[in-house]
Short mmCIF file of C-alpha atoms and ligand atoms in Angstrom, two decimals:
data_model
loop_
_atom_site.label_atom_id
_atom_site.label_comp_id
_atom_site.label_asym_id
_atom_site.label_seq_id
_atom_site.Cartn_x
_atom_site.Cartn_y
_atom_site.Cartn_z
CA MET A 1 70.03 81.47 148.52
CA ARG A 2 71.01 84.94 147.45
CA VAL A 3 72.61 84.47 144.05
CA LEU A 4 74.56 86.98 141.98
CA VAL A 5 73.96 86.37 138.27
CA VAL A 6 76.71 88.09 136.30
CA GLY A 7 75.53 88.55 132.70
CA GLY A 8 71.92 88.02 133.75
CA ALA A 9 70.54 90.16 130.90
CA GLY A 10 71.81 87.74 128.25
CA TYR A 11 70.17 84.73 126.66
CA ILE A 12 71.21 82.06 129.15
CA GLY A 13 71.53 84.43 132.13
CA SER A 14 67.97 85.75 131.83
CA HIS A 15 66.50 82.24 131.68
CA MET A 16 68.59 81.44 134.77
CA CYS A 17 67.15 84.41 136.66
CA LYS A 18 63.60 83.30 135.94
CA LEU A 19 64.37 79.78 137.13
CA LEU A 20 66.12 80.94 140.31
CA ALA A 21 63.31 83.35 141.20
CA GLY A 22 60.72 80.66 140.48
CA ARG A 23 62.46 78.35 142.96
CA GLY A 24 62.40 81.01 145.67
CA HIS A 25 65.98 82.25 145.45
CA GLU A 26 66.90 85.90 145.72
CA VAL A 27 68.51 87.17 142.50
CA VAL A 28 70.80 90.11 141.88
CA VAL A 29 71.89 90.71 138.28
CA PHE A 30 75.13 92.48 137.35
CA ASP A 31 75.38 93.24 133.63
CA ASN A 32 76.91 95.97 131.46
CA LEU A 33 74.07 95.71 128.89
CA VAL A 34 76.57 95.70 125.99
CA THR A 35 74.98 92.55 124.53
CA GLY A 36 72.27 91.90 127.12
CA HIS A 37 68.70 93.23 127.06
CA ARG A 38 67.15 95.48 129.69
CA GLU A 39 63.73 94.03 128.76
CA ALA A 40 64.91 90.57 129.84
CA LEU A 41 65.55 91.81 133.39
CA ARG A 42 62.26 90.86 134.99
CA TRP A 43 63.47 88.71 137.86
CA GLY A 44 65.52 90.01 140.75
CA ARG A 45 67.31 93.27 141.32
CA PHE A 46 69.47 94.81 138.63
CA VAL A 47 72.81 96.56 139.03
CA GLU A 48 74.33 97.95 135.82
CA GLY A 49 78.10 97.70 135.73
CA SER A 50 81.21 96.21 134.21
CA LEU A 51 83.49 93.43 135.45
CA HIS A 52 86.38 95.75 134.59
CA ASP A 53 85.20 98.21 137.24
CA ALA A 54 86.76 96.87 140.45
CA ALA A 55 85.19 99.62 142.58
CA ALA A 56 81.67 98.83 141.27
CA LEU A 57 82.19 95.13 141.99
CA ASP A 58 83.46 95.87 145.47
CA ALA A 59 80.43 98.07 146.19
CA LEU A 60 78.11 95.32 144.91
CA PHE A 61 79.64 92.70 147.22
CA THR A 62 79.66 95.14 150.14
CA GLN A 63 75.96 95.88 149.67
CA HIS A 64 74.82 92.23 149.34
CA ARG A 65 75.97 89.08 151.09
CA PHE A 66 75.91 86.53 148.27
CA ASP A 67 75.72 82.81 148.91
CA ALA A 68 76.84 82.02 145.36
CA VAL A 69 77.74 83.55 142.00
CA ILE A 70 76.92 82.37 138.48
CA GLN A 71 79.21 83.86 135.84
CA PHE A 72 77.64 84.11 132.36
CA ALA A 73 79.19 87.41 131.25
CA ALA A 74 81.43 86.78 128.24
CA SER A 75 82.03 87.50 124.59
CA ILE A 76 80.82 84.46 122.64
CA ALA A 77 81.35 84.81 118.89
CA VAL A 78 84.03 82.40 117.66
CA GLY A 79 84.76 84.28 114.40
CA GLU A 80 84.97 87.65 116.14
CA SER A 81 87.41 86.17 118.66
CA VAL A 82 89.82 85.37 115.82
CA ARG A 83 89.68 89.01 114.63
CA GLU A 84 89.74 90.61 118.10
CA PRO A 85 91.56 88.19 120.41
CA LEU A 86 92.60 90.85 122.92
CA ASP A 87 88.96 91.79 123.56
CA TYR A 88 88.16 88.13 124.20
CA TYR A 89 90.99 87.57 126.66
CA ARG A 90 90.21 90.88 128.37
CA ASN A 91 86.51 90.11 128.76
CA ASN A 92 86.50 86.38 129.35
CA VAL A 93 89.71 85.95 131.33
CA GLY A 94 90.31 89.46 132.73
CA GLY A 95 86.66 90.03 133.67
CA THR A 96 86.43 86.66 135.40
CA LEU A 97 89.70 87.34 137.28
CA GLU A 98 88.29 90.60 138.62
CA LEU A 99 85.13 88.81 139.74
CA LEU A 100 87.08 86.04 141.50
CA THR A 101 89.35 88.54 143.23
CA THR A 102 86.29 90.35 144.57
CA MET A 103 84.67 87.07 145.66
CA LYS A 104 87.84 86.12 147.54
CA ARG A 105 88.05 89.51 149.24
CA HIS A 106 84.45 89.21 150.43
CA GLY A 107 84.61 85.54 151.39
CA VAL A 108 82.08 84.36 148.78
CA ARG A 109 83.16 80.84 147.84
CA ARG A 110 80.65 79.25 145.48
CA LEU A 111 80.85 79.83 141.72
CA VAL A 112 79.20 78.23 138.71
CA PHE A 113 80.99 79.16 135.50
CA SER A 114 79.76 79.13 131.86
CA SER A 115 82.21 77.12 129.83
CA THR A 116 81.92 75.61 126.39
CA ALA A 117 82.49 72.62 124.14
CA ALA A 118 84.83 74.93 122.21
CA ILE A 119 87.59 74.09 124.74
CA PHE A 120 87.92 70.61 123.17
CA GLY A 121 88.67 71.59 119.55
CA THR A 122 88.44 68.86 116.93
CA PRO A 123 87.09 65.75 118.67
CA GLN A 124 89.46 62.82 118.96
CA TYR A 125 86.51 60.57 119.84
CA SER A 126 82.76 60.90 120.22
CA PRO A 127 80.80 61.45 122.39
CA ILE A 128 83.11 63.90 124.16
CA ASP A 129 83.49 63.22 127.86
CA GLU A 130 85.35 65.18 130.55
CA ASN A 131 88.59 63.25 129.92
CA HIS A 132 88.80 64.42 126.32
CA PRO A 133 91.99 66.47 125.66
CA HIS A 134 91.68 70.24 125.45
CA ALA A 135 92.79 71.84 122.17
CA PRO A 136 90.71 74.95 121.41
CA LEU A 137 90.58 76.16 117.80
CA SER A 138 89.85 79.82 118.57
CA PRO A 139 90.77 82.59 121.02
CA TYR A 140 87.18 82.22 122.32
CA GLY A 141 87.80 78.57 123.23
CA HIS A 142 91.23 79.39 124.66
CA SER A 143 89.79 82.20 126.78
CA LYS A 144 87.23 79.86 128.35
CA LEU A 145 89.86 77.17 128.95
CA MET A 146 92.16 79.74 130.58
CA ALA A 147 89.35 80.88 132.84
CA GLU A 148 88.75 77.23 133.82
CA GLN A 149 92.45 76.93 134.68
CA VAL A 150 92.21 80.01 136.88
CA LEU A 151 89.27 78.43 138.70
CA ARG A 152 91.14 75.15 139.09
CA ASP A 153 94.17 76.91 140.59
CA ALA A 154 92.10 79.19 142.85
CA ALA A 155 90.16 76.17 144.12
CA ALA A 156 93.40 74.24 144.74
CA ALA A 157 94.68 77.19 146.77
CA GLY A 158 91.52 77.03 148.86
CA HIS A 159 90.13 80.40 147.73
CA LEU A 160 86.84 79.19 146.26
CA ASP A 161 84.78 76.24 145.08
CA ALA A 162 83.71 76.13 141.45
CA VAL A 163 81.83 74.11 138.86
CA ALA A 164 82.48 74.77 135.17
CA LEU A 165 79.66 73.69 132.86
CA ARG A 166 80.72 73.08 129.26
CA TYR A 167 77.71 73.81 127.09
CA PHE A 168 77.32 72.17 123.73
CA ASN A 169 74.72 73.98 121.55
CA ALA A 170 72.29 75.89 123.77
CA ALA A 171 69.00 76.55 121.99
CA GLY A 172 65.25 76.95 122.54
CA ALA A 173 63.40 79.42 124.71
CA ASP A 174 61.30 79.82 127.83
CA PRO A 175 58.24 77.57 127.22
CA GLU A 176 56.01 80.37 128.58
CA GLY A 177 57.27 82.67 125.82
CA GLU A 178 58.63 85.35 128.17
CA LEU A 179 62.28 85.01 127.15
CA GLY A 180 64.18 83.96 124.06
CA GLU A 181 67.41 84.11 122.13
CA ALA A 182 68.25 87.53 120.67
CA HIS A 183 71.82 88.15 119.64
CA ASP A 184 72.82 91.07 117.45
CA PRO A 185 74.07 90.07 114.98
CA GLU A 186 72.52 86.61 115.23
CA THR A 187 74.96 83.88 114.21
CA HIS A 188 73.35 80.76 115.72
CA LEU A 189 71.68 78.26 113.44
CA ILE A 190 68.22 77.78 115.01
CA PRO A 191 67.31 81.45 115.60
CA LEU A 192 68.65 82.29 112.12
CA LEU A 193 66.44 79.66 110.50
CA LEU A 194 63.39 80.96 112.40
CA LYS A 195 64.17 84.55 111.43
CA ALA A 196 64.60 83.49 107.80
CA ALA A 197 61.22 81.75 107.90
CA LEU A 198 59.72 85.01 109.16
CA GLY A 199 61.46 86.97 106.40
CA GLN A 200 63.53 88.95 108.90
CA VAL A 201 66.91 87.86 107.51
CA PRO A 202 68.09 86.69 104.07
CA PRO A 203 68.21 82.96 103.30
CA VAL A 204 70.52 81.12 105.71
CA THR A 205 73.79 79.84 104.28
CA VAL A 206 74.52 76.21 105.13
CA PHE A 207 78.21 76.29 105.97
CA GLY A 208 79.67 73.36 104.07
CA SER A 209 78.23 70.11 102.72
CA ASP A 210 81.49 68.17 102.30
CA TYR A 211 82.12 67.17 105.91
CA ASP A 212 82.72 63.57 106.86
CA THR A 213 79.19 63.12 108.25
CA GLU A 214 76.11 61.21 107.07
CA ASP A 215 74.80 64.03 104.85
CA GLY A 216 77.97 66.14 104.59
CA THR A 217 76.80 68.92 106.95
CA CYS A 218 78.06 69.57 110.50
CA VAL A 219 76.57 67.66 113.39
CA ARG A 220 75.82 69.36 116.72
CA ASP A 221 74.27 68.38 120.06
CA TYR A 222 71.45 70.85 120.85
CA ILE A 223 70.39 71.31 124.46
CA HIS A 224 67.31 73.16 125.71
CA ILE A 225 68.10 76.38 127.53
CA CYS A 226 65.88 75.38 130.49
CA ASP A 227 67.66 72.02 130.88
CA LEU A 228 70.94 73.94 130.83
CA CYS A 229 69.71 76.28 133.58
CA GLU A 230 68.53 73.33 135.70
CA ALA A 231 72.10 72.02 135.60
CA HIS A 232 73.31 75.31 137.14
CA LEU A 233 70.88 74.93 140.03
CA LEU A 234 72.08 71.36 140.58
CA ALA A 235 75.69 72.58 140.42
CA LEU A 236 74.98 75.10 143.18
CA SER A 237 73.70 72.27 145.41
CA TYR A 238 76.60 70.03 144.39
CA LEU A 239 79.08 72.67 145.58
CA GLN A 240 77.71 72.46 149.11
CA ASP A 241 79.07 68.92 149.53
CA ASN A 242 81.81 68.94 146.89
CA PRO A 243 84.32 71.71 147.39
CA GLY A 244 87.19 72.32 144.97
CA PHE A 245 86.90 72.45 141.19
CA SER A 246 84.69 70.24 139.02
CA ALA A 247 83.69 70.37 135.36
CA PHE A 248 80.77 68.78 133.52
CA ASN A 249 79.84 68.50 129.84
CA LEU A 250 76.23 69.33 129.04
CA GLY A 251 74.44 68.05 125.97
CA ASN A 252 71.79 65.46 125.09
CA GLY A 253 74.27 62.99 123.61
CA LYS A 254 72.45 63.08 120.28
CA GLY A 255 73.72 64.81 117.15
CA TYR A 256 71.73 66.53 114.40
CA SER A 257 73.24 67.67 111.13
CA VAL A 258 72.49 71.16 109.78
CA LYS A 259 70.26 69.53 107.15
CA GLN A 260 68.42 67.55 109.84
CA VAL A 261 67.89 70.71 111.89
CA LEU A 262 66.52 72.41 108.79
CA ALA A 263 64.06 69.57 108.21
CA VAL A 264 62.86 69.54 111.84
CA VAL A 265 62.46 73.34 111.79
CA ALA A 266 60.39 73.26 108.57
CA GLN A 267 58.24 70.44 109.90
CA THR A 268 57.74 71.97 113.36
CA ILE A 269 56.79 75.46 112.18
CA GLY A 270 54.96 74.31 109.04
CA ARG A 271 56.80 76.75 106.80
CA ALA A 272 59.53 76.57 104.23
CA VAL A 273 62.86 77.94 105.40
CA PRO A 274 64.93 79.68 102.72
CA THR A 275 68.52 78.45 102.67
CA VAL A 276 71.45 78.42 100.29
CA MET A 277 74.45 76.11 100.25
CA GLY A 278 77.78 77.76 100.96
CA PRO A 279 81.40 77.00 101.80
CA ARG A 280 82.63 75.82 105.19
CA ARG A 281 82.94 78.33 108.04
CA ALA A 282 86.48 78.43 109.43
CA GLY A 283 86.95 76.61 112.72
CA ASP A 284 83.81 74.42 112.59
CA PRO A 285 84.52 70.82 113.70
CA ALA A 286 82.47 68.24 111.76
CA ARG A 287 80.83 66.70 114.81
CA LEU A 288 80.37 67.83 118.43
CA ILE A 289 78.41 65.47 120.65
CA ALA A 290 78.53 65.45 124.44
CA SER A 291 78.68 62.65 126.88
CA SER A 292 76.82 64.01 129.91
CA GLU A 293 77.03 60.80 131.93
CA LEU A 294 79.06 62.56 134.61
CA ALA A 295 76.48 65.35 134.99
CA ARG A 296 73.75 62.75 135.20
CA SER A 297 75.49 60.65 137.83
CA LYS A 298 77.13 63.38 139.95
CA LEU A 299 74.66 66.25 139.62
CA GLY A 300 71.55 64.12 139.14
CA TRP A 301 70.87 66.07 135.93
CA GLN A 302 68.03 64.78 133.80
CA PRO A 303 67.10 66.82 130.71
CA LYS A 304 63.33 67.36 130.50
CA MET A 305 63.22 68.65 126.91
CA PRO A 306 65.77 66.59 124.96
CA GLU A 307 63.80 66.47 121.67
CA LEU A 308 64.92 68.87 118.97
CA GLU A 309 61.27 69.43 118.05
CA THR A 310 60.55 70.78 121.57
CA ILE A 311 63.63 72.98 121.46
CA ILE A 312 62.50 74.45 118.13
CA ARG A 313 58.82 74.80 119.15
CA THR A 314 59.71 76.87 122.23
CA ALA A 315 62.10 79.04 120.20
CA TRP A 316 59.47 79.52 117.49
CA ARG A 317 56.85 80.66 120.00
CA TRP A 318 59.16 83.42 121.20
CA HIS A 319 60.35 84.44 117.75
CA GLN A 320 56.77 84.99 116.59
CA ALA A 321 56.16 87.42 119.46
CA PRO A 322 59.54 88.46 120.86
CA GLY A 323 59.41 90.49 124.06
CA PHE A 324 62.54 92.33 122.96
N1 UFG B 401 75.52 77.01 110.71
C1 UFG B 401 75.23 77.18 109.36
N2 UFG B 401 74.81 78.41 108.95
C2 UFG B 401 74.68 79.48 109.79
C3 UFG B 401 74.97 79.28 111.16
C4 UFG B 401 75.40 78.04 111.59
O1 UFG B 401 75.34 76.26 108.56
O2 UFG B 401 74.31 80.57 109.33
C5 UFG B 401 75.99 75.71 111.16
C6 UFG B 401 77.39 75.76 111.74
O3 UFG B 401 78.35 75.55 110.76
C7 UFG B 401 77.34 74.64 112.77
C8 UFG B 401 75.87 74.60 113.21
O4 UFG B 401 75.16 75.30 112.20
O5 UFG B 401 77.63 73.44 112.18
C9 UFG B 401 75.65 75.30 114.53
O6 UFG B 401 76.24 76.59 114.47
P1 UFG B 401 76.06 77.69 115.61
O7 UFG B 401 76.73 78.92 115.11
O8 UFG B 401 74.61 77.78 115.97
O9 UFG B 401 76.79 77.07 116.86
P2 UFG B 401 78.30 76.56 116.98
O10 UFG B 401 78.25 75.07 116.99
O11 UFG B 401 79.19 77.18 116.00
O12 UFG B 401 78.75 77.19 118.37
C10 UFG B 401 78.02 77.06 119.56
C11 UFG B 401 78.25 78.28 120.43
C12 UFG B 401 79.70 78.41 120.82
C13 UFG B 401 80.15 77.13 121.44
C14 UFG B 401 79.85 75.95 120.57
C15 UFG B 401 80.20 74.70 121.28
O13 UFG B 401 77.86 79.45 119.73
O14 UFG B 401 79.84 79.44 121.75
O15 UFG B 401 78.46 75.94 120.23
O16 UFG B 401 79.64 73.60 120.68
F1 UFG B 401 81.47 77.19 121.65
#
């Protein structure tokens, strides 16, 4: 297949490009390099551009006949989305709309879309399956849910076929050490802990220890980046026989508290990790755990690296010798 990876210079997108190329697919990356990394663009052809540039998108689709598109390009910081909601709706909804309009014009039907557990808001039950009500707590979550609605409506009108994948907590890195997670500023727990262990950032603040969980800290479902990318490949195949709109939750179905993550990090890397206790971060639900039964049964998805220790070991390898 010839696959367009929008946002292919980012953390998840770059791992996706390596996987696609490794499986013999032709990859074209479209990325504005605002948060992505040029150094991560080692697989496929690269076209620099913005989803807000309709002419650039049109030229891209005129030049290449794509069999499918994977849309990773988005703004992803929950806190920032509360401060700058217009940017989030513009990027995550507006940008996706422009992409879909171009796909429709050029007759490209298949899309896999990066969605998030943030569309569910505070869980009403756990683990969270696809029937769980949607009640986002932030403009970020709302923007992803709106984009899903656009996909649902466009699919119902017969314009395209789409799978939305709702990621829980993506973490870890390419086991060969070629790619990793590098956000600026970094806000995610696992890379922050590794950076703190390396003395690159101040001690990590544990956001709240008075939650209604076993040890009082928030519980999350961490999923290895490579298992996440495998699900995208399976979704592309699924679309061949299953037109319309589908959505799948992706996690390992196992929760770890912040304190548990800390302990596994310290044990895996054999170093102390400096942390301090702090107040809650606004908008953090106590517990987010996925049911991925649907992805397992419909996509045939089977995570290969479900252990938190493996997730941390691969991330640690990259953080000790980051390529960028
Ligand atoms: N945490 C800390 N200190 C920090 C950073 C995080 O205690 O410095 C805690 C958070 O409170 C949370 C856990 O570690 O309980 C994980 O936090 P992350 O920031 O790594 O991830 P989130 O769970 O907040 O969010 C991630 C993605 C979102 C996505 C969400 C869905 O970043 O895009 O998962 O589950 F929406």
